Short mmCIF file of C-alpha atoms in Angstrom, two decimals:
data_model
loop_
_atom_site.label_atom_id
_atom_site.label_comp_id
_atom_site.label_asym_id
_atom_site.label_seq_id
_atom_site.Cartn_x
_atom_site.Cartn_y
_atom_site.Cartn_z
CA MET A 1 0.39 0.02 -0.10
CA GLU A 2 1.12 3.20 -1.42
CA PHE A 3 -0.25 5.41 1.07
CA GLY A 4 1.58 7.01 3.83
CA LYS A 5 4.62 4.76 2.90
CA VAL A 6 7.73 5.54 4.26
CA HIS A 7 10.74 4.25 2.53
CA ASP A 8 13.59 5.50 4.89
CA VAL A 9 13.84 3.28 7.48
CA SER A 10 15.12 4.94 10.21
CA GLN A 11 12.32 6.93 10.28
CA LEU A 12 10.54 4.39 11.80
CA ASP A 13 12.89 4.39 14.76
CA VAL A 14 11.92 8.27 15.98
CA THR A 15 7.77 7.67 14.66
CA ASN A 16 5.84 9.18 17.48
CA TRP A 17 3.57 5.02 18.15
CA GLN A 18 1.30 6.40 20.69
CA LEU A 19 -2.46 5.82 19.58
CA PRO A 20 -4.35 9.13 20.01
CA ALA A 21 -6.72 9.46 22.56
CA GLU A 22 -9.69 7.95 23.39
CA ASP A 23 -13.00 10.08 21.40
CA LEU A 24 -14.66 11.65 24.06
CA LEU A 25 -18.03 10.66 22.22
CA VAL A 26 -17.55 7.19 22.15
CA PRO A 27 -18.11 5.88 25.34
CA PRO A 28 -21.72 6.82 25.89
CA PHE A 29 -22.17 5.67 22.38
CA LEU A 30 -21.28 2.59 23.18
CA LYS A 31 -23.00 2.52 26.46
CA ALA A 32 -26.12 2.96 24.83
CA ILE A 33 -25.62 0.05 22.46
CA GLU A 34 -27.09 -3.67 23.53
CA PRO A 35 -24.87 -5.37 25.62
CA SER A 36 -23.32 -8.14 23.81
CA LYS A 37 -19.77 -10.04 23.99
CA SER A 38 -16.74 -8.47 21.56
CA GLN A 39 -16.22 -10.56 18.42
CA LEU A 40 -12.58 -10.10 16.78
CA LEU A 41 -12.35 -10.83 13.02
CA ILE A 42 -8.52 -10.94 11.91
CA GLY A 43 -7.62 -10.77 8.18
CA ALA A 44 -5.69 -9.40 5.04
CA PRO A 45 -6.37 -7.61 1.84
CA ALA A 46 -5.69 -10.69 -0.24
CA TRP A 47 -5.78 -14.17 -0.39
CA SER A 48 -3.40 -15.22 -3.77
CA HIS A 49 0.15 -14.91 -2.18
CA LYS A 50 1.85 -18.30 -3.15
CA GLU A 51 4.63 -17.52 -0.50
CA TRP A 52 1.83 -18.45 2.12
CA VAL A 53 2.25 -22.55 0.92
CA GLY A 54 3.93 -24.13 3.57
CA LYS A 55 2.93 -21.28 6.03
CA ILE A 56 -0.59 -20.87 6.17
CA TYR A 57 -1.77 -23.27 3.34
CA PRO A 58 -0.48 -26.90 3.16
CA PRO A 59 2.52 -27.80 1.01
CA LYS A 60 1.85 -27.82 -2.86
CA THR A 61 -1.50 -26.47 -2.21
CA LYS A 62 -2.78 -24.94 -5.61
CA ALA A 63 -3.54 -21.18 -6.41
CA SER A 64 -7.46 -22.34 -6.84
CA ASP A 65 -7.55 -24.07 -3.36
CA TYR A 66 -5.82 -20.87 -1.64
CA LEU A 67 -9.16 -19.07 -0.77
CA PHE A 68 -10.47 -22.36 0.73
CA HIS A 69 -7.39 -22.43 3.34
CA TYR A 70 -7.30 -19.12 4.09
CA SER A 71 -10.58 -18.71 4.88
CA ARG A 72 -9.54 -21.62 7.60
CA TYR A 73 -6.70 -18.95 8.71
CA PHE A 74 -8.06 -16.52 9.00
CA ASN A 75 -12.03 -15.14 9.31
CA THR A 76 -12.47 -12.41 7.37
CA ILE A 77 -11.22 -10.46 4.06
CA GLU A 78 -10.20 -6.84 3.64
CA LEU A 79 -11.71 -7.65 0.02
CA ASN A 80 -9.59 -5.18 -2.24
CA THR A 81 -10.14 -6.77 -5.76
CA THR A 82 -13.83 -5.37 -5.79
CA HIS A 83 -12.13 -1.59 -5.72
CA TYR A 84 -11.32 -2.76 -9.19
CA ARG A 85 -14.64 -4.20 -10.71
CA ILE A 86 -18.28 -5.42 -9.34
CA PRO A 87 -18.00 -9.15 -9.36
CA THR A 88 -20.56 -11.03 -11.28
CA PRO A 89 -23.31 -13.12 -9.42
CA GLU A 90 -20.95 -16.29 -10.50
CA GLN A 91 -17.80 -15.38 -9.49
CA THR A 92 -19.12 -14.26 -5.83
CA ARG A 93 -20.81 -17.83 -5.49
CA LYS A 94 -17.73 -19.26 -6.46
CA TRP A 95 -16.23 -17.08 -3.06
CA THR A 96 -18.38 -18.17 -0.76
CA GLU A 97 -19.31 -21.60 -1.93
CA LYS A 98 -15.27 -22.04 -0.30
CA VAL A 99 -15.59 -20.39 3.07
CA PRO A 100 -17.01 -21.98 6.03
CA GLU A 101 -20.49 -20.31 7.23
CA ASN A 102 -19.25 -17.78 9.33
CA PHE A 103 -16.30 -16.43 7.42
CA ILE A 104 -16.81 -12.62 6.15
CA PHE A 105 -16.12 -10.70 3.61
CA CYS A 106 -15.48 -6.97 3.34
CA PRO A 107 -15.97 -5.37 0.17
CA LYS A 108 -13.47 -2.18 -0.57
CA VAL A 109 -16.30 -0.24 -2.62
CA TYR A 110 -16.03 0.26 -6.35
CA GLN A 111 -13.65 2.80 -7.38
CA GLY A 112 -16.05 3.96 -9.71
CA ILE A 113 -18.15 4.92 -7.11
CA SER A 114 -15.76 5.97 -4.24
CA HIS A 115 -13.35 7.89 -6.83
CA ASP A 116 -15.77 10.29 -9.16
CA LEU A 117 -18.02 12.98 -7.45
CA THR A 118 -20.86 11.82 -10.31
CA GLY A 119 -19.87 7.90 -8.78
CA LEU A 120 -20.84 8.52 -5.75
CA THR A 121 -24.72 10.03 -7.07
CA ASP A 122 -24.71 7.36 -9.78
CA LYS A 123 -28.03 5.40 -9.06
CA LEU A 124 -27.22 2.63 -11.34
CA LEU A 125 -23.49 1.81 -10.13
CA LEU A 126 -25.06 1.75 -6.34
CA GLN A 127 -27.58 -0.61 -7.71
CA ASN A 128 -24.98 -2.69 -8.76
CA TRP A 129 -23.25 -2.83 -5.48
CA PHE A 130 -26.47 -3.63 -3.49
CA GLU A 131 -27.00 -6.75 -5.31
CA PHE A 132 -23.52 -7.77 -5.08
CA LEU A 133 -23.75 -7.45 -1.26
CA ASN A 134 -26.79 -9.03 -1.92
CA ASP A 135 -25.26 -12.15 -3.93
CA LEU A 136 -22.78 -12.22 -0.84
CA GLY A 137 -25.16 -12.90 1.48
CA LYS A 138 -24.72 -13.87 4.94
CA HIS A 139 -21.15 -13.79 4.20
CA CYS A 140 -21.58 -9.99 3.64
CA GLY A 141 -19.68 -7.83 6.32
CA PRO A 142 -19.48 -4.07 6.30
CA SER A 143 -18.25 -2.58 2.68
CA PHE A 144 -15.69 0.39 3.16
CA LEU A 145 -15.62 3.22 1.37
CA GLN A 146 -12.26 4.86 0.55
CA LEU A 147 -12.37 8.26 -0.22
CA PRO A 148 -9.25 9.77 -2.06
CA PRO A 149 -6.49 11.61 -0.78
CA HIS A 150 -8.15 14.88 -2.53
CA PHE A 151 -11.47 14.58 -1.14
CA ASP A 152 -11.41 16.78 1.73
CA TYR A 153 -14.20 18.22 3.79
CA CYS A 154 -15.58 20.63 1.31
CA LYS A 155 -16.76 18.22 -0.54
CA LYS A 156 -19.52 17.09 2.37
CA ALA A 157 -22.49 17.56 0.24
CA VAL A 158 -21.55 15.35 -2.02
CA LEU A 159 -20.94 12.70 1.02
CA PHE A 160 -23.74 13.51 2.73
CA LYS A 161 -26.09 12.98 -0.70
CA PHE A 162 -23.96 9.28 -0.89
CA LEU A 163 -24.62 8.54 2.53
CA GLN A 164 -28.48 9.30 2.32
CA SER A 165 -29.00 6.43 -0.26
CA TRP A 166 -27.02 3.97 1.99
CA PRO A 167 -30.15 1.47 3.55
CA ASP A 168 -29.34 1.54 6.77
CA GLU A 169 -29.57 -2.60 6.45
CA LEU A 170 -26.34 -2.68 4.79
CA LYS A 171 -23.39 -1.99 7.31
CA LEU A 172 -20.88 0.67 5.80
CA ALA A 173 -17.30 1.82 7.01
CA LEU A 174 -16.26 5.39 5.53
CA GLU A 175 -11.92 5.62 4.98
CA PHE A 176 -11.08 9.61 4.59
CA ARG A 177 -7.04 10.45 4.12
CA HIS A 178 -7.65 14.12 3.85
CA ILE A 179 -6.57 16.34 6.91
CA SER A 180 -9.59 18.54 7.14
CA TRP A 181 -11.65 15.86 8.30
CA PHE A 182 -9.74 15.51 11.16
CA GLN A 183 -9.28 17.56 14.37
CA ASN A 184 -6.63 16.38 17.16
CA GLY A 185 -6.71 12.49 16.60
CA VAL A 186 -10.13 12.56 16.00
CA ILE A 187 -13.42 12.58 13.21
CA ILE A 188 -14.73 16.18 13.11
CA PRO A 189 -17.26 16.04 16.10
CA ALA A 190 -20.47 16.64 14.10
CA LEU A 191 -19.49 14.17 11.44
CA THR A 192 -19.14 11.75 14.10
CA GLN A 193 -22.34 12.41 15.77
CA TYR A 194 -24.17 12.07 12.26
CA LEU A 195 -22.90 8.81 11.52
CA GLN A 196 -23.29 7.52 15.03
CA SER A 197 -27.27 8.23 14.84
CA ARG A 198 -26.90 6.06 11.32
CA LYS A 199 -24.32 3.51 12.78
CA ILE A 200 -22.35 4.03 9.93
CA GLY A 201 -18.60 2.74 10.62
CA LEU A 202 -15.03 4.44 10.50
CA VAL A 203 -12.16 2.88 9.23
CA VAL A 204 -8.70 3.48 11.53
CA THR A 205 -5.72 3.22 9.10
CA ASP A 206 -2.45 3.11 10.97
CA VAL A 207 0.06 3.53 8.74
CA ALA A 208 3.81 5.12 9.54
CA GLY A 209 3.99 8.38 7.25
CA ARG A 210 0.32 9.59 8.02
CA ARG A 211 0.02 9.35 11.23
CA ASP A 212 -1.77 12.52 10.78
CA VAL A 213 -5.39 10.67 9.63
CA LEU A 214 -4.73 8.05 12.69
CA HIS A 215 -7.72 8.52 14.76
CA SER A 216 -9.77 7.33 17.85
CA SER A 217 -13.20 7.83 16.55
CA VAL A 218 -15.89 5.00 16.94
CA SER A 219 -19.41 5.16 15.01
CA ALA A 220 -20.79 2.24 14.66
CA PRO A 221 -21.40 -1.16 16.62
CA PHE A 222 -18.17 -2.19 15.12
CA VAL A 223 -15.34 -0.74 13.81
CA LEU A 224 -12.57 -1.59 10.94
CA VAL A 225 -8.66 -1.43 11.85
CA ARG A 226 -6.44 -1.44 8.79
CA PHE A 227 -2.77 -2.44 10.47
CA ILE A 228 0.16 -1.42 8.23
CA GLY A 229 3.09 -2.81 9.14
CA ASN A 230 6.46 -2.57 8.07
CA GLU A 231 8.71 -5.88 7.46
CA LEU A 232 8.54 -7.14 10.83
CA HIS A 233 10.72 -3.80 12.31
CA PRO A 234 10.49 -3.29 15.63
CA SER A 235 7.60 -1.04 15.87
CA ASP A 236 5.42 -3.13 14.37
CA PHE A 237 5.45 -5.13 17.65
CA ILE A 238 5.09 -1.51 19.29
CA ARG A 239 2.03 -0.54 17.63
CA ALA A 240 0.31 -4.09 17.98
CA ALA A 241 0.72 -4.26 21.51
CA ASN A 242 -0.81 -0.98 21.81
CA TRP A 243 -3.74 -1.85 19.48
CA ASN A 244 -4.23 -4.83 22.00
CA ASP A 245 -4.95 -2.50 25.14
CA ARG A 246 -7.21 -0.26 22.94
CA LEU A 247 -9.18 -3.02 21.88
CA GLU A 248 -9.26 -4.12 24.91
CA THR A 249 -10.73 -1.08 26.31
CA LEU A 250 -13.33 -0.60 23.63
CA SER A 251 -14.92 -4.05 23.94
CA GLN A 252 -15.04 -3.56 27.51
CA GLN A 253 -16.83 -0.52 26.54
CA GLY A 254 -19.53 -2.40 24.70
CA LEU A 255 -17.88 -2.66 21.24
CA GLN A 256 -19.43 -5.64 18.91
CA GLU A 257 -17.55 -6.40 16.55
CA ILE A 258 -13.92 -5.49 15.14
CA PHE A 259 -12.34 -6.37 11.88
CA PHE A 260 -8.76 -5.98 12.09
CA PHE A 261 -7.02 -6.44 8.76
CA VAL A 262 -3.24 -6.52 8.64
CA HIS A 263 -0.61 -5.41 5.62
CA GLN A 264 2.60 -5.98 5.09
CA PRO A 265 4.81 -4.75 2.19
CA ASP A 266 3.79 -7.21 -0.44
CA ASP A 267 2.05 -8.75 2.10
CA ILE A 268 4.52 -11.86 2.45
CA LEU A 269 4.85 -11.52 6.13
CA ILE A 270 1.42 -11.10 6.60
CA PRO A 271 1.42 -14.78 8.44
CA GLU A 272 4.59 -13.63 10.92
CA MET A 273 2.80 -10.43 11.81
CA THR A 274 -0.83 -12.66 12.49
CA GLU A 275 1.05 -15.06 15.08
CA ARG A 276 2.54 -12.09 16.81
CA LEU A 277 -0.46 -10.77 17.50
CA LYS A 278 -2.73 -13.66 18.33
CA SER A 279 0.33 -14.03 21.50
CA LEU A 280 -1.15 -11.10 22.73
CA SER A 281 -4.14 -10.98 25.45
CA PHE A 282 -6.71 -9.69 23.53
CA PHE A 283 -5.96 -10.97 20.63
CA SER A 284 -5.37 -14.46 21.87
CA LEU A 285 -8.64 -14.53 24.52
CA HIS A 286 -11.33 -12.88 20.91
CA SER A 287 -9.85 -14.99 17.93
#
């Protein structure tokens, strides 16, 4: 992932890895949610890595069987392929037939919608997207709308028009990349309050080179965390421990679902990072 990527490794030794302070809007919001035991779902952004054969895929696993074995190790996926095209019903059926009943796909919204101002209000495109989500059935988790870096607060009217067209019964999470949406480590409070009223979620992206967009806001009974590692640099483990503590706090406050997506450069070392996460107290108890 190029967004926020640090090319000079020495910067990792001097970066402040602390998570931002808790958003004061979060505890009362979570307290009002029906009590439920927190569920942690861990995933990656793809299943097509041959480098995982012999790690989380059995030796000699064929590419056609990668998803089957992926879904026995992870229980969710950040489905990035949908950012480039909306899958056909046939393709979607092939995927859902290979995964267990409790496996959840979290599809990234098609870029023709998310990265085009006219796409955000294109009723036909949105209907095609909703039909795809319907095809996922019980395997459908939150869609996440990744807004481009140039999509600033001045374009809020377009975003709100899009949100008004989003059905309440379909889970949605927003990822903001322009700094204008953030205030001192939280999402603009008025926006958070609106999203909380709709139970529309937020994506938290923890990446080394853009600490300015790391936030602590929660606006739905679920949250999506994108943890962007740096080839198992010691800072990856510091950050993992910080997330272990933060998620334990959110769980105690009433957060129902946590989708935690592990990234590494080229994704090759994701299995190793995932095992490290699973050794931490909150992750080991809930995964």
